[in-house]
């Protein structure tokens, strides 16, 4: 098995929203904001190459939305989903599976594209797209709090194409390459892959832990629909991550790809940050 970092660019979100009740005077030490209180975040996906399977975890936000939409998020950077796949030696037609941790636009926007006729179609023509039924129903019938993040143009074409399948918390992972942790704090049934790699467990942290700055327990995003559930999930996960020596893979940390954790007198904290390629 080989793992490939798939960088798809950067975007900006309000620092206060990203850190919830934590004061700016504290969170800006790890995530400095610009003059508009916006912090820069990565859109970092992951590609698993294993035998005849190429599994893409999340897709980034893509480029098909309107200029007005992108004006809220300031996308930047020279890297793109297709460019990063090409640099890894692959094209969209090579992808066998697209595993979507959840269906917020910054995680699935590039899963769908416009074809030459202007129709919305899956961007990966041979791939099976993976979600789960509980989260799918949550996304297609969105609550008012998340409605702006669940965009029908990112979601419905996957079902209409016949390429959509569901994992389930009641059954084993459909992938031999990884197990799945289901988390309900950020959104209903977010799925985090736990990948067995070189004798280690690598957890694709998605929005449970967006960045190194979110490791302390109270650092919970204002976007989370159930923040107290996030606290419980984080507490259990962080202890387990230290005890089982997990490697955390960050989707949104603009500076750090991976890290390990350690127990301290103040709770679980960062042990070491490093790029994925340094895992031996």
XYZ file of N, CA and C in Angstrom:
840
model
N 0.835 -1.197 0.000
C 0.000 0.000 0.000
C 0.872 1.252 0.000
N 0.436 2.243 -0.784
C 1.071 3.551 -0.767
C 0.025 4.618 -0.472
N 0.444 5.650 0.262
C -0.418 6.787 0.538
C 0.144 8.020 -0.152
N -0.740 8.799 -0.769
C -0.341 10.003 -1.484
C -1.099 11.202 -0.912
N -0.369 12.214 -0.491
C -0.999 13.465 -0.074
C -1.556 14.159 -1.310
N -2.835 14.523 -1.249
C -3.484 15.192 -2.372
C -3.911 16.585 -1.910
N -3.064 17.561 -2.202
C -3.362 18.943 -1.843
C -4.244 19.572 -2.916
N -5.307 20.247 -2.495
C -6.225 20.854 -3.465
C -6.361 22.366 -3.282
N -5.463 22.965 -2.504
C -5.489 24.409 -2.319
C -5.836 24.795 -0.893
N -6.159 26.079 -0.735
C -6.446 26.646 0.583
C -7.701 27.515 0.495
N -8.300 27.771 1.643
C -9.412 28.706 1.713
C -9.406 29.365 3.082
N -10.304 30.328 3.284
C -10.322 31.055 4.552
C -11.681 30.927 5.223
N -11.627 30.830 6.545
C -12.835 30.823 7.366
C -12.609 31.707 8.583
N -13.690 32.217 9.144
C -13.609 33.083 10.306
C -12.981 32.347 11.482
N -11.988 32.957 12.096
C -11.290 32.320 13.201
C -12.183 32.063 14.400
N -13.068 32.996 14.700
C -13.983 32.801 15.812
C -14.895 31.610 15.596
N -15.398 31.450 14.365
C -16.251 30.302 14.063
C -15.476 28.999 14.171
N -14.205 29.037 13.815
C -13.401 27.808 13.835
C -13.004 27.388 15.246
N -13.031 28.312 16.201
C -12.596 27.967 17.561
C -13.678 28.163 18.622
N -14.887 28.506 18.214
C -16.008 28.530 19.143
C -15.793 29.463 20.319
N -15.876 28.917 21.542
C -15.839 29.748 22.752
C -14.429 30.155 23.167
N -13.404 29.652 22.480
C -12.027 29.989 22.848
C -11.718 31.413 22.385
N -11.177 32.286 23.242
C -10.891 33.671 22.863
C -9.816 33.772 21.778
N -9.962 34.794 20.964
C -8.984 35.028 19.899
C -7.572 35.201 20.448
N -7.439 35.824 21.607
C -6.112 36.046 22.176
C -5.368 34.733 22.414
N -6.111 33.632 22.506
C -5.492 32.318 22.706
C -5.324 31.584 21.378
N -6.420 31.481 20.568
C -6.303 30.670 19.364
C -5.403 31.289 18.291
N -5.225 32.603 18.328
C -4.396 33.219 17.288
C -2.906 32.878 17.441
N -2.522 32.290 18.585
C -1.131 31.871 18.748
C -0.773 30.753 17.778
N -1.724 29.888 17.475
C -1.464 28.791 16.536
C -2.042 29.053 15.161
N -3.082 29.893 15.073
C -3.754 30.152 13.797
C -3.981 31.653 13.633
N -2.933 32.408 13.293
C -3.078 33.861 13.172
C -4.101 34.247 12.111
N -4.882 35.272 12.424
C -5.930 35.741 11.524
C -5.460 36.966 10.748
N -6.113 37.219 9.603
C -5.824 38.428 8.837
C -6.665 39.586 9.372
N -6.649 40.712 8.658
C -7.337 41.907 9.141
C -8.856 41.732 9.187
N -9.374 40.707 8.506
C -10.807 40.424 8.510
C -11.170 39.282 9.459
N -10.229 38.907 10.304
C -10.421 37.829 11.280
C -10.514 36.457 10.620
N -10.009 36.347 9.402
C -10.052 35.085 8.675
C -8.723 34.347 8.814
N -8.810 33.041 9.005
C -7.629 32.183 9.070
C -7.570 31.321 7.807
N -6.363 30.956 7.415
C -6.161 30.129 6.233
C -6.166 28.651 6.619
N -6.890 27.864 5.808
C -7.032 26.433 6.072
C -6.723 25.643 4.809
N -6.161 24.475 4.990
C -5.850 23.599 3.872
C -7.088 22.811 3.440
N -7.042 22.338 2.215
C -8.014 21.390 1.678
C -7.213 20.167 1.241
N -6.793 19.382 2.215
C -5.831 18.287 1.994
C -6.554 16.942 2.011
N -6.550 16.292 0.882
C -7.179 14.981 0.745
C -6.110 13.895 0.826
N -6.502 12.657 0.642
C -5.572 11.539 0.744
C -5.959 10.479 -0.264
N -4.969 9.919 -0.929
C -5.183 8.850 -1.900
C -4.515 7.581 -1.406
N -5.291 6.508 -1.340
C -4.772 5.196 -0.952
C -4.620 4.352 -2.204
N -3.398 3.931 -2.478
C -3.106 3.063 -3.616
C -2.805 1.663 -3.071
N -3.657 0.728 -3.409
C -3.495 -0.627 -2.878
C -3.991 -1.636 -3.898
N -3.062 -2.331 -4.558
C -3.438 -3.289 -5.579
C -4.190 -2.609 -6.708
N -5.377 -3.133 -7.002
C -6.158 -2.556 -8.102
C -7.154 -1.494 -7.621
N -7.009 -1.053 -6.360
C -7.918 -0.029 -5.839
C -7.172 1.277 -5.612
N -7.806 2.353 -6.029
C -7.337 3.710 -5.762
C -8.471 4.429 -5.051
N -8.282 4.680 -3.758
C -9.344 5.215 -2.916
C -9.003 6.658 -2.557
N -9.820 7.583 -3.022
C -9.642 9.000 -2.719
C -10.518 9.359 -1.525
N -9.900 9.898 -0.472
C -10.640 10.330 0.702
C -10.852 11.833 0.623
N -12.110 12.222 0.459
C -12.544 13.609 0.272
C -11.965 14.205 -1.014
N -12.516 15.347 -1.422
C -12.151 15.904 -2.726
C -11.806 17.385 -2.697
N -11.956 18.055 -1.545
C -11.823 19.506 -1.552
C -13.085 20.166 -2.082
N -13.045 21.478 -2.246
C -14.256 22.238 -2.570
C -14.506 22.377 -4.065
N -13.517 22.055 -4.911
C -13.724 22.145 -6.348
C -13.767 23.570 -6.852
N -14.178 23.708 -8.114
C -14.143 25.035 -8.742
C -15.417 25.376 -9.504
N -16.490 24.632 -9.273
C -17.687 24.831 -10.094
C -18.687 25.836 -9.527
N -18.456 26.321 -8.302
C -19.398 27.261 -7.709
C -19.237 28.655 -8.323
N -20.138 29.535 -7.961
C -20.160 30.873 -8.541
C -19.061 31.753 -7.961
N -18.784 32.835 -8.663
C -17.806 33.807 -8.178
C -18.247 34.385 -6.835
N -19.543 34.619 -6.679
C -20.063 35.131 -5.408
C -19.794 34.145 -4.279
N -20.029 32.874 -4.541
C -19.789 31.850 -3.522
C -18.328 31.862 -3.088
N -17.422 31.843 -4.035
C -16.003 31.791 -3.697
C -15.517 33.074 -3.031
N -16.229 34.182 -3.242
C -15.811 35.437 -2.617
C -15.916 35.380 -1.099
N -16.700 34.438 -0.575
C -16.818 34.287 0.874
C -15.659 33.491 1.468
N -14.952 32.734 0.616
C -13.987 31.752 1.136
C -12.554 31.956 0.638
N -12.337 32.890 -0.255
C -11.000 33.275 -0.689
C -10.112 32.067 -1.043
N -10.531 31.230 -1.982
C -9.674 30.098 -2.358
C -8.343 30.592 -2.911
N -7.268 29.860 -2.618
C -5.934 30.281 -3.043
C -5.043 29.065 -3.210
N -3.846 29.317 -3.722
C -2.866 28.255 -3.897
C -2.800 27.756 -5.325
N -1.642 27.253 -5.692
C -1.426 26.769 -7.058
C -1.810 25.312 -7.242
N -2.069 24.593 -6.138
C -2.376 23.168 -6.231
C -3.868 22.941 -6.437
N -4.195 21.845 -7.102
C -5.587 21.490 -7.372
C -5.742 19.981 -7.256
N -6.982 19.534 -7.186
C -7.234 18.101 -7.088
C -6.672 17.364 -8.305
N -6.998 17.824 -9.491
C -6.537 17.132 -10.689
C -5.023 17.234 -10.839
N -4.470 18.390 -10.492
C -3.027 18.548 -10.585
C -2.291 17.635 -9.627
N -2.796 17.507 -8.396
C -2.151 16.643 -7.416
C -2.279 15.173 -7.806
N -3.441 14.796 -8.343
C -3.585 13.417 -8.835
C -2.605 13.144 -9.971
N -2.467 14.098 -10.881
C -1.522 13.934 -11.989
C -0.101 13.806 -11.487
N 0.274 14.612 -10.503
C 1.616 14.528 -9.935
C 1.878 13.178 -9.272
N 0.809 12.554 -8.790
C 0.936 11.224 -8.195
C 0.914 10.127 -9.239
N 0.650 10.491 -10.493
C 0.667 9.520 -11.584
C -0.687 8.991 -11.991
N -1.763 9.721 -11.626
C -3.100 9.191 -11.874
C -4.006 10.232 -12.516
N -5.115 9.738 -13.089
C -6.138 10.589 -13.679
C -7.479 10.254 -13.039
N -8.507 11.080 -13.239
C -9.807 10.795 -12.632
C -10.362 9.422 -12.976
N -10.091 8.951 -14.188
C -10.596 7.645 -14.593
C -9.954 6.476 -13.878
N -8.854 6.726 -13.183
C -8.173 5.661 -12.444
C -8.785 5.417 -11.060
N -9.507 6.393 -10.533
C -10.020 6.304 -9.167
C -11.140 5.261 -9.110
N -11.018 4.305 -8.181
C -12.039 3.268 -8.039
C -13.074 3.602 -6.974
N -12.676 4.388 -5.965
C -13.575 4.714 -4.860
C -13.317 6.144 -4.399
N -14.389 6.852 -4.090
C -14.296 8.175 -3.464
C -15.031 8.079 -2.129
N -14.269 8.142 -1.048
C -14.821 8.023 0.295
C -14.993 9.418 0.865
N -16.235 9.808 1.120
C -16.540 11.160 1.574
C -16.805 11.138 3.072
N -15.918 11.775 3.840
C -16.078 11.765 5.292
C -17.407 12.369 5.698
N -17.820 13.425 5.002
C -19.150 14.003 5.135
C -19.369 14.917 3.946
N -20.568 15.477 3.838
C -20.973 16.119 2.596
C -21.015 17.641 2.668
N -20.282 18.244 3.594
C -20.089 19.693 3.564
C -19.281 20.053 2.320
N -19.521 21.232 1.778
C -18.982 21.580 0.460
C -17.468 21.508 0.374
N -16.758 21.805 1.472
C -15.300 21.817 1.410
C -14.705 20.412 1.441
N -15.553 19.419 1.607
C -15.092 18.035 1.611
C -15.541 17.265 0.377
N -16.580 17.739 -0.306
C -17.109 16.969 -1.440
C -17.354 17.798 -2.690
N -17.004 19.088 -2.680
C -17.333 19.946 -3.814
C -16.790 19.479 -5.139
N -15.590 18.892 -5.137
C -14.980 18.438 -6.386
C -15.390 17.020 -6.759
N -16.333 16.442 -6.012
C -16.835 15.112 -6.367
C -17.703 15.154 -7.619
N -18.229 16.346 -7.914
C -19.127 16.542 -9.048
C -18.582 17.674 -9.912
N -18.784 17.552 -11.218
C -18.318 18.588 -12.141
C -19.384 18.836 -13.212
N -19.196 19.884 -13.983
C -20.004 20.116 -15.171
C -19.354 19.413 -16.357
N -20.136 18.664 -17.145
C -19.583 18.057 -18.347
C -19.649 19.048 -19.506
N -19.274 18.605 -20.687
C -19.185 19.523 -21.832
C -20.555 20.034 -22.283
N -21.629 19.392 -21.803
C -22.983 19.837 -22.120
C -23.580 20.705 -21.018
N -22.806 20.936 -19.964
C -23.296 21.742 -18.870
C -24.099 20.977 -17.843
N -24.042 19.652 -17.914
C -24.761 18.823 -16.950
C -23.842 18.474 -15.781
N -24.424 18.338 -14.606
C -23.657 17.952 -13.423
C -23.502 16.435 -13.390
N -22.252 15.978 -13.339
C -21.955 14.548 -13.362
C -20.839 14.249 -12.360
N -20.717 13.001 -11.906
C -19.588 12.653 -11.046
C -18.260 12.927 -11.747
N -17.321 13.490 -11.007
C -16.020 13.854 -11.576
C -15.131 12.633 -11.799
N -15.487 11.508 -11.177
C -14.695 10.282 -11.294
C -15.591 9.207 -11.895
N -15.493 9.003 -13.202
C -16.516 8.226 -13.920
C -16.595 6.754 -13.540
N -15.502 6.176 -13.055
C -15.497 4.749 -12.725
C -15.641 4.485 -11.232
N -15.675 5.514 -10.453
C -15.592 5.349 -8.997
C -16.943 5.051 -8.368
N -16.887 4.264 -7.299
C -17.997 4.168 -6.362
C -17.821 5.278 -5.327
N -18.882 6.026 -5.087
C -18.862 7.087 -4.076
C -19.489 6.550 -2.793
N -18.829 6.823 -1.661
C -19.257 6.255 -0.393
C -19.699 7.323 0.591
N -20.902 7.143 1.148
C -21.388 7.912 2.277
C -22.021 6.902 3.229
N -22.935 7.343 4.084
C -23.737 6.419 4.875
C -25.160 6.949 4.928
N -26.124 6.071 5.142
C -27.523 6.453 4.991
C -27.932 7.559 5.947
N -27.498 7.469 7.212
C -27.901 8.494 8.177
C -27.389 9.868 7.778
N -26.124 9.928 7.361
C -25.582 11.230 6.966
C -26.206 11.697 5.656
N -26.453 10.787 4.734
C -27.077 11.166 3.467
C -28.437 11.821 3.700
N -29.253 11.221 4.546
C -30.565 11.792 4.836
C -30.427 13.156 5.515
N -29.428 13.286 6.367
C -29.142 14.560 7.036
C -28.780 15.634 6.013
N -28.044 15.231 4.958
C -27.563 16.194 3.964
C -28.633 16.583 2.951
N -29.462 15.640 2.548
C -30.475 15.968 1.537
C -31.713 16.609 2.161
N -31.840 16.522 3.475
C -32.908 17.212 4.201
C -32.262 18.072 5.292
N -31.517 19.095 4.903
C -30.625 19.777 5.845
C -31.365 20.630 6.876
N -30.782 20.699 8.073
C -31.275 21.625 9.080
C -30.817 23.041 8.716
N -31.440 24.018 9.319
C -31.148 25.412 8.972
C -29.704 25.793 9.280
N -29.134 25.167 10.291
C -27.770 25.491 10.697
C -26.744 25.068 9.647
N -26.979 23.953 8.998
C -26.011 23.398 8.039
C -26.413 23.590 6.583
N -27.555 24.161 6.329
C -28.080 24.230 4.968
C -27.098 24.853 3.987
N -26.355 25.864 4.425
C -25.416 26.540 3.532
C -24.208 25.670 3.193
N -23.983 24.607 3.959
C -22.838 23.725 3.707
C -23.198 22.505 2.866
N -24.482 22.128 2.879
C -24.948 20.997 2.079
C -25.544 21.526 0.778
N -24.761 21.510 -0.287
C -25.201 22.058 -1.567
C -25.706 20.927 -2.455
N -26.941 21.040 -2.916
C -27.562 19.934 -3.654
C -26.790 19.573 -4.915
N -26.121 20.566 -5.520
C -25.361 20.273 -6.741
C -24.128 19.416 -6.467
N -23.679 19.372 -5.209
C -22.560 18.512 -4.828
C -23.002 17.101 -4.463
N -24.282 16.937 -4.195
C -24.772 15.726 -3.551
C -25.673 14.894 -4.463
N -26.752 15.502 -4.975
C -27.756 14.735 -5.700
C -27.237 14.041 -6.959
N -26.300 14.654 -7.733
C -25.800 13.930 -8.922
C -25.130 12.596 -8.592
N -24.629 12.433 -7.370
C -23.997 11.161 -7.006
C -25.029 10.046 -6.958
N -26.190 10.346 -6.393
C -27.268 9.349 -6.345
C -27.852 9.111 -7.732
N -28.059 10.197 -8.473
C -28.667 10.088 -9.798
C -27.813 9.271 -10.759
N -26.503 9.268 -10.551
C -25.594 8.536 -11.437
C -25.611 7.034 -11.201
N -26.113 6.600 -10.055
C -26.055 5.191 -9.691
C -24.720 4.771 -9.122
N -23.828 5.723 -8.858
C -22.488 5.407 -8.357
C -22.367 5.498 -6.838
N -23.470 5.794 -6.162
C -23.444 5.994 -4.719
C -23.724 4.694 -3.971
N -22.895 4.412 -2.951
C -23.135 3.301 -2.046
C -22.938 3.782 -0.609
N -23.476 3.005 0.325
C -23.427 3.395 1.722
C -22.636 2.414 2.565
N -21.753 2.944 3.400
C -21.195 2.182 4.510
C -22.204 2.250 5.654
N -21.954 1.491 6.726
C -22.890 1.484 7.841
C -22.157 1.215 9.145
N -22.521 1.919 10.213
C -21.909 1.646 11.507
C -22.280 0.264 12.057
N -23.317 -0.357 11.496
C -23.743 -1.671 11.970
C -23.000 -2.818 11.295
N -22.225 -2.514 10.262
C -21.515 -3.561 9.534
C -20.033 -3.207 9.426
N -19.163 -4.203 9.160
C -17.730 -3.899 9.016
C -17.474 -2.944 7.854
N -16.336 -2.273 7.905
C -15.935 -1.388 6.811
C -15.915 -2.151 5.491
N -16.403 -1.542 4.413
C -16.325 -2.189 3.101
C -14.923 -2.182 2.511
N -13.973 -1.629 3.243
C -12.594 -1.531 2.768
C -11.667 -2.348 3.661
N -10.879 -3.253 3.095
C -9.867 -3.937 3.902
C -8.741 -3.003 4.327
N -8.603 -1.870 3.659
C -7.503 -0.941 3.943
C -7.737 -0.124 5.213
N -8.982 0.047 5.643
C -9.215 0.869 6.826
C -10.538 0.531 7.511
N -10.543 0.773 8.824
C -11.773 0.771 9.603
C -12.363 2.179 9.576
N -13.571 2.321 10.100
C -14.259 3.612 10.075
C -14.751 3.956 11.478
N -14.419 5.177 11.926
C -14.993 5.727 13.144
C -16.137 6.659 12.753
N -17.273 6.494 13.399
C -18.434 7.340 13.125
C -18.566 8.365 14.252
N -18.680 9.639 13.870
C -18.716 10.733 14.830
C -19.940 11.611 14.568
N -20.632 12.027 15.645
C -21.893 12.745 15.511
C -21.856 14.183 16.018
N -20.705 14.677 16.500
C -20.658 16.021 17.044
C -20.656 17.101 15.985
N -19.777 16.963 15.008
C -19.678 17.978 13.958
C -20.903 17.961 13.061
N -21.300 16.774 12.652
C -22.486 16.555 11.839
C -22.886 15.107 12.032
N -24.057 14.738 11.574
C -24.525 13.373 11.765
C -23.655 12.368 11.011
N -23.087 11.429 11.743
C -22.351 10.284 11.196
C -21.210 10.685 10.239
N -20.384 11.642 10.665
C -19.128 11.876 9.980
C -18.290 10.596 10.066
N -17.602 10.256 8.985
C -16.834 9.008 8.927
C -15.336 9.298 8.861
N -14.577 8.742 9.806
C -13.134 8.939 9.838
C -12.430 7.619 9.550
N -11.689 7.521 8.452
C -10.937 6.301 8.168
C -9.763 6.114 9.137
N -9.572 4.897 9.585
C -8.431 4.513 10.416
C -7.631 3.509 9.597
N -6.535 3.988 9.014
C -5.808 3.250 7.983
C -4.641 2.484 8.598
N -4.545 1.220 8.286
C -3.395 0.413 8.715
C -2.279 0.600 7.701
N -1.137 1.132 8.177
C -0.064 1.514 7.247
C 1.287 1.386 7.935
N 2.139 0.535 7.404
C 3.498 0.352 7.923
C 3.504 0.064 9.430
N 2.565 -0.759 9.845
C 2.502 -1.136 11.243
C 1.920 -0.083 12.165
N 1.401 1.009 11.611
C 0.798 2.097 12.405
C -0.665 2.261 12.023
N -1.374 3.036 12.802
C -2.742 3.426 12.487
C -2.743 4.918 12.180
N -3.174 5.280 10.981
C -3.280 6.673 10.575
C -4.756 7.037 10.525
N -5.146 8.070 11.281
C -6.538 8.500 11.318
C -6.690 9.772 10.490
N -7.519 9.688 9.468
C -7.868 10.871 8.678
C -8.879 11.663 9.508
N -8.416 12.755 10.116
C -9.174 13.394 11.201
C -10.332 14.262 10.733
N -10.363 14.643 9.449
C -11.451 15.458 8.900
C -11.793 16.611 9.843
N -13.070 16.727 10.258
C -13.470 17.867 11.085
C -13.640 17.521 12.561
N -13.199 16.347 12.979
C -13.095 16.109 14.419
C -11.924 16.907 14.974
N -10.789 16.873 14.265
C -9.595 17.652 14.618
C -9.127 18.376 13.355
N -9.628 19.574 13.098
C -9.230 20.273 11.873
C -7.753 20.636 11.817
N -7.128 20.884 12.983
C -5.746 21.347 12.990
C -5.100 21.029 14.328
N -3.789 21.229 14.390
C -3.070 21.106 15.661
C -3.687 22.019 16.715
N -4.144 23.182 16.292
C -4.737 24.133 17.216
C -6.032 23.671 17.857
N -6.619 22.590 17.342
C -7.879 22.080 17.881
C -7.692 20.891 18.814
N -6.464 20.550 19.167
C -6.248 19.377 20.015
C -6.810 19.560 21.433
N -6.593 20.678 22.121
C -7.163 20.818 23.477
C -8.688 20.661 23.450
N -9.228 20.024 24.467
C -10.647 19.660 24.467
C -11.608 20.822 24.198
N -11.467 21.996 24.828
C -12.480 23.045 24.625
C -12.458 23.676 23.226
N -11.444 23.375 22.441
C -11.306 24.003 21.131
C -12.214 23.276 20.138
N -13.473 23.665 20.143
C -14.510 23.033 19.328
C -15.085 24.084 18.380
N -15.243 23.729 17.137
C -15.723 24.679 16.138
C -17.153 25.137 16.422
N -17.406 26.399 16.109
C -18.761 26.911 16.168
C -19.667 26.269 15.136
N -19.100 25.619 14.131
C -19.886 24.949 13.100
C -20.485 23.626 13.586
N -19.966 23.062 14.654
C -20.426 21.747 15.104
C -21.878 21.829 15.569
N -22.697 20.882 15.121
C -24.113 20.925 15.465
C -24.365 20.427 16.887
N -23.468 19.603 17.424
C -23.618 19.079 18.780
C -22.282 19.238 19.507
N -21.940 20.429 19.956
C -20.612 20.663 20.528
C -20.315 19.826 21.765
N -21.310 19.550 22.585
C -21.049 18.733 23.767
C -20.760 17.283 23.388
N -21.372 16.826 22.302
C -21.047 15.494 21.785
C -19.623 15.493 21.240
N -19.243 16.560 20.559
C -17.860 16.667 20.089
C -16.883 16.555 21.249
N -17.177 17.225 22.350
C -16.304 17.146 23.524
C -16.132 15.697 23.984
N -17.220 14.954 24.058
C -17.154 13.559 24.488
C -16.373 12.727 23.477
N -16.644 12.946 22.203
C -15.951 12.180 21.158
C -14.461 12.487 21.152
N -14.126 13.764 21.276
C -12.710 14.145 21.308
C -12.003 13.544 22.511
N -12.628 13.604 23.677
C -12.007 13.093 24.888
C -11.671 11.610 24.741
N -12.622 10.838 24.269
C -12.389 9.403 24.064
C -11.335 9.164 22.997
N -11.467 9.885 21.886
C -10.547 9.680 20.767
C -9.120 10.071 21.128
N -8.932 11.196 21.800
C -7.578 11.660 22.122
C -6.855 10.681 23.039
N -7.565 10.186 24.027
C -6.938 9.194 24.917
C -6.542 7.942 24.137
N -7.437 7.494 23.293
C -7.151 6.309 22.497
C -5.998 6.557 21.534
N -5.957 7.748 20.964
C -4.897 8.082 20.010
C -3.522 8.021 20.661
N -3.423 8.498 21.895
C -2.147 8.420 22.602
C -1.830 6.972 22.968
N -2.797 6.292 23.558
C -2.545 4.934 24.060
C -2.203 3.957 22.934
N -2.800 4.168 21.773
C -2.566 3.256 20.645
C -1.610 3.833 19.615
N -0.994 4.965 19.954
C 0.044 5.581 19.119
C -0.454 5.884 17.693
N -1.652 6.436 17.609
C -2.179 6.839 16.311
C -1.342 7.977 15.724
N -1.312 8.015 14.406
C -0.840 9.180 13.658
C -2.077 9.915 13.150
N -2.165 11.204 13.439
C -3.287 12.023 12.996
C -2.930 12.685 11.672
N -3.797 12.514 10.680
C -3.619 13.156 9.375
C -4.630 14.294 9.283
N -4.122 15.519 9.089
C -4.971 16.711 9.104
C -5.440 17.092 7.708
N -6.734 17.302 7.605
C -7.297 17.778 6.341
C -7.202 19.292 6.207
N -7.284 20.023 7.326
C -7.407 21.476 7.246
C -6.226 22.257 7.817
N -5.289 21.626 8.464
C -4.154 22.346 9.025
C -3.258 22.841 7.895
N -3.105 24.154 7.787
C -2.355 24.726 6.668
C -0.858 24.488 6.780
N -0.361 24.146 7.976
C 1.064 23.982 8.191
C 1.486 22.532 8.412
N 0.636 21.735 8.999
C 1.031 20.396 9.445
C 0.194 19.313 8.770
N 0.880 18.334 8.189
C 0.171 17.214 7.582
C -0.233 16.171 8.616
N 0.703 15.826 9.499
C 0.484 14.733 10.448
C 1.019 15.110 11.826
N 0.549 14.384 12.832
C 1.134 14.546 14.149
C 0.898 13.305 14.994
N 1.636 13.221 16.080
C 1.354 12.277 17.153
C 0.998 13.080 18.395
N 0.444 12.391 19.392
C -0.058 13.043 20.586
C 0.571 12.429 21.832
N 0.462 13.155 22.941
C 1.012 12.655 24.204
C 0.141 13.112 25.368
N 0.181 12.351 26.471
C -0.480 12.763 27.701
C 0.395 13.794 28.421
N -0.233 14.834 28.966
C 0.467 15.814 29.782
C -0.406 16.142 30.996
N 0.121 16.963 31.904
C -0.650 17.386 33.067
C -1.852 18.232 32.671
N -1.811 18.806 31.476
C -2.909 19.653 30.987
C -3.860 18.905 30.073
N -3.658 17.607 29.957
C -4.468 16.813 29.042
C -3.643 16.369 27.847
N -4.289 15.835 26.837
C -3.589 15.391 25.634
C -3.129 16.614 24.840
N -1.872 16.574 24.412
C -1.296 17.669 23.652
C -0.456 17.131 22.495
N -0.032 18.024 21.638
C 0.828 17.678 20.505
C 2.144 17.081 20.989
N 2.538 15.963 20.377
C 3.863 15.403 20.647
C 4.833 15.838 19.557
N 4.510 15.516 18.297
C 5.396 15.848 17.183
C 4.566 16.011 15.925
N 4.894 17.020 15.116
C 4.257 17.229 13.818
C 5.272 16.931 12.725
N 4.785 16.364 11.604
C 5.687 15.945 10.531
C 4.889 15.670 9.257
N 5.560 15.668 8.112
C 4.874 15.329 6.854
C 4.646 13.820 6.744
N 3.667 13.443 5.972
C 3.313 12.040 5.789
C 4.485 11.211 5.295
N 5.302 11.786 4.419
C 6.393 11.035 3.812
C 7.445 10.570 4.819
N 7.438 11.136 6.024
C 8.420 10.746 7.034
C 8.021 9.501 7.821
N 6.816 8.988 7.585
C 6.388 7.777 8.283
C 7.165 6.593 7.739
N 7.814 5.860 8.623
C 8.622 4.717 8.198
C 8.062 3.413 8.768
